Amino acid sequence: MRNRRDLQSGKIDLFRAIAVAALFAAGAIAATAQTMDETWLRHGYFHGFPPVPMHVRALGHEPIEKTAVKEIVNGVDRLFGSAPSSGGDGASDEIVVGTVQEFRSAYPKLNVPSTLSPEGFWIAEMDSAGRQLVVVVGGSERGVLYGAFALIRKIATISWNPKTTITEAPAMPIRWTDEWDNADGTIVRGYAGRSIFFENGKVRDDLNAVGEYARLLASVGINGCNVNNVNDAAPFLEPQMIQGLKRIADTMRPWGVRLAISVDIASPQKIGGLKTFDPLDPAVQAWWAAKADEIYAEIPDFAGFTVKADSEGQAGPASYGRSPADAANLLARALAPHGGVVLYRAFVYNNHLDYNDMKADRARAAYDIFHPLDGKFDANVIVQIKYGPIDFQAREPVSPLFAGLEKTNSAMELQITQEYTGQQRHLVYLAPMWKEMLDFDLRAENRATPVKEIIEGKIFNRPLGGMIGVSCVGRDGWLGSPLAMANLYAFGRLAWDPNLTAEQIAEEWARQTFIQDPHLIATVTKMLMQSWPAYEHYTGPLGTQTLTDPTGSHYGPGIEGSEHNGWGQWHRDDAQGIGMDRSVATGTGFAGQYPPEVAKMYESLATTPDNLLLFFHHVPYTYKLHSGETVIQYIYDSHYQGAEEAARLGEEWATVKGKVDPRLYEDVRARLEYQAGHAIVWRDAIVQYCLKESGIPDAKGRAGHYPGRLEAEDARLSGYKVIDVTPWEDASGGKAVTCVTPTGCSAEWTYTGKAGRFDIAAQYFDLQGGVAHFALDVNGKAIAAWSADATLPSGQPNGDNSTRFTARGPDGRGIDLKPGDVLRVDGTPDASDPAALDYIEIESLIGRD
Ligand code: GCV
């Protein structure tokens, strides 16, 4: 009989609501002993009866199966406020979990499919001598666990139908996250605090968060986690570190997540005492074989090594005239006896390219280096290829190397941490971009060869392949931003099934993350879906990539910064035009690396899609897009459109007020407000830069004209000094003011516009190393005060830290202004934050309410 304790009375609903609120208040710690946010496993709460039996029983005794039972029990409890009992009495209806073999011996008369893949599962409702069984059968223990999570997900997303049998198997065997954690506890390109794995040069004592992370990963089918940075990895092979890594592996094992590590190919020399790390040297080979033995003695299910070599300063086989295949095979042969694999990164390029060489092209590197090696890699090597030929930009074409390796296993590397896509301060749901990459048909051999099917191994009949998500989670709420968790979720779901749509995944995530409210779920889904196009619109449209400085923080606008250096993330703009000619006929020849049909499409201006036009071609600003608009007008329009779209995200979120926990609501609201302000920084930087470069005015009269803007450099200044901002495009008019008087400074303007009610925005620079304070008053009356207390890149005023504060008056009804009013901003510096100010802007309220 099902346990329906108190469910009808509604008591549990009330209790549940209070419990959920209390969990939020306590930072979700005390009641569950959970140390970090459960995010989508928190599960929106349902009112009603659990649609499954209230007993759960494991047929086997493996830890992973026990995990599976626990997840079903806890999942039903979270969703319905009533926990099934674990164990089962053999007489009641029950949920039964086990492997195919276990099920067959326990229920010889019941049929289960004979073709389940090892990590696949089968869920069905069956009748056993009058008892209702919901059976979750896995091809292996890991399949059982994935089935358990799938059952809970189906129930949580209201797509569980007991009458329908579910059979699923992952599309590809390698489904890993890569973490770029350093032994000292810092994380490269991590935007959420310190490492959950390491501190002070060793593995942390407290690995609770690691277990909780493994649980999140397992819930979406991720089966491997590489825990350390691909750079400077030699210390991770020291014996003491291997002992610590064993503890990490032990912690992740109950979730079926296998440990992998990045290794430095120079380790035999750096830590092994050898004079060389030449891959063909027998002593080097023996060193790696012994190291693999040492690792497997501690971690028998160790997954393998990831390698970055001959790239961005990392040592590599090129030092000895050897190839990536030589290096990869060296490691592969050490791992092969134990069943491990090598993920060799195709991110190999020269970062000292000559900008003046019109044939130089970083985009060519991966194909030029790896295509000739096709067929030369051992069977347990997988070449790990970033989705695009450059580096995780907001828009790139898919890497041609996916079609260039027919006799080699390949995997796609994506970035969950938003290095070039807003660093989690901007809401950018990346699944729509990843889908474009996965669905892209490379037309290898002039037939349908979508990238997803290549990495699944289907197209070239490769046994290994997969998806790797560079995740870089930290102790500050995994990714730092609650909505960014949709990206981690989406990565796992797409690695499991790349045929899911981005919208389907967004909705699935929202349903599980939030309370079941249709408006809330629809709004969050919509916001997620709008976010990547918006980001692309206000950062770098038409395939210019993210127009940030690749030598800096990779965050704010730095248009000139991406040119004139050896890093090759160029867009080659000049007074005549913009874009990089990568055609075969007149450019770098990159377009010719694609299979013929795709190469032909990108070779011609006429057939290159607008959104990649400037990636493949250099055109005059007056060149007309397929839409009929000129390139320059599109640049202006898309930036204004993108900034408006960013502002709309905040407006949409405002409609869910009261439907989510107030602290969560406020956290997301503040982030979206910041994003809307930073989108204006991006918009203005690119628009004023392109206006100056092209000399062509905006047909809509916006570029260079800011009617409500009062520049700080034009104000009556007291204590403030006018400075040139670098890069110039990051400040309005290239200038700002910085306070040189420790006790404080002020900037004052006399209002000359129409009388009315307005918002007043202040654009200031929130620098590292101090918390400057600002206050705004009108005719001596205090209007607003705020602190520059965010954590943003850079100690110099620029687009990384240019921030907008908007004063909206009492109850948000605006501030009355009339001609002759005196507006004043007081800035008080703190430590190395000089309360720098760019401008204030009087904003019309029209269209706000
Ligand atoms: C770990 C980009 C990042 C680097 C990163 C590199 C890589 O260049 O900025 O921090 O290095 O990619 O993928 O290896």
Coordinates of C-alpha atoms in Angstrom, one line a residue, residues 36 43 60 72 99 110 160 179 230 239 245 256 310 392 397 489 500 512 526 545 604 616 628 632 636 791 828 836:
M36 CA 26.3 23.5 -1.2
H43 CA 13.2 20.1 -7.2
G60 CA 22.3 -5.6 -5.8
I72 CA 14.6 7.8 -5.5
T99 CA 21.2 -4.4 -13.3
L110 CA 9.5 -11.1 -16.3
W160 CA 6.3 10.5 -16.1
E179 CA 38.0 21.7 -14.0
V230 CA 45.6 21.8 -18.0
P239 CA 53.1 10.6 -4.8
L245 CA 43.5 12.2 -5.6
G256 CA 29.7 6.7 -10.9
D310 CA 53.0 22.9 -27.2
F392 CA 35.2 29.7 -26.8
P397 CA 32.1 28.5 -37.0
Y489 CA 22.7 21.0 -16.5
L500 CA 17.3 17.4 -27.1
Q512 CA 13.3 21.2 -11.3
K526 CA 12.2 32.5 -22.1
Q545 CA 33.9 37.1 -32.0
S604 CA 31.9 33.0 -51.2
F616 CA 35.5 34.7 -43.1
G628 CA 19.8 44.4 -47.1
I632 CA 28.0 49.4 -40.2
Y636 CA 24.9 50.0 -34.7
T791 CA 34.4 42.3 -7.5
T828 CA 34.8 59.3 -1.8
A836 CA 36.2 57.4 -10.9

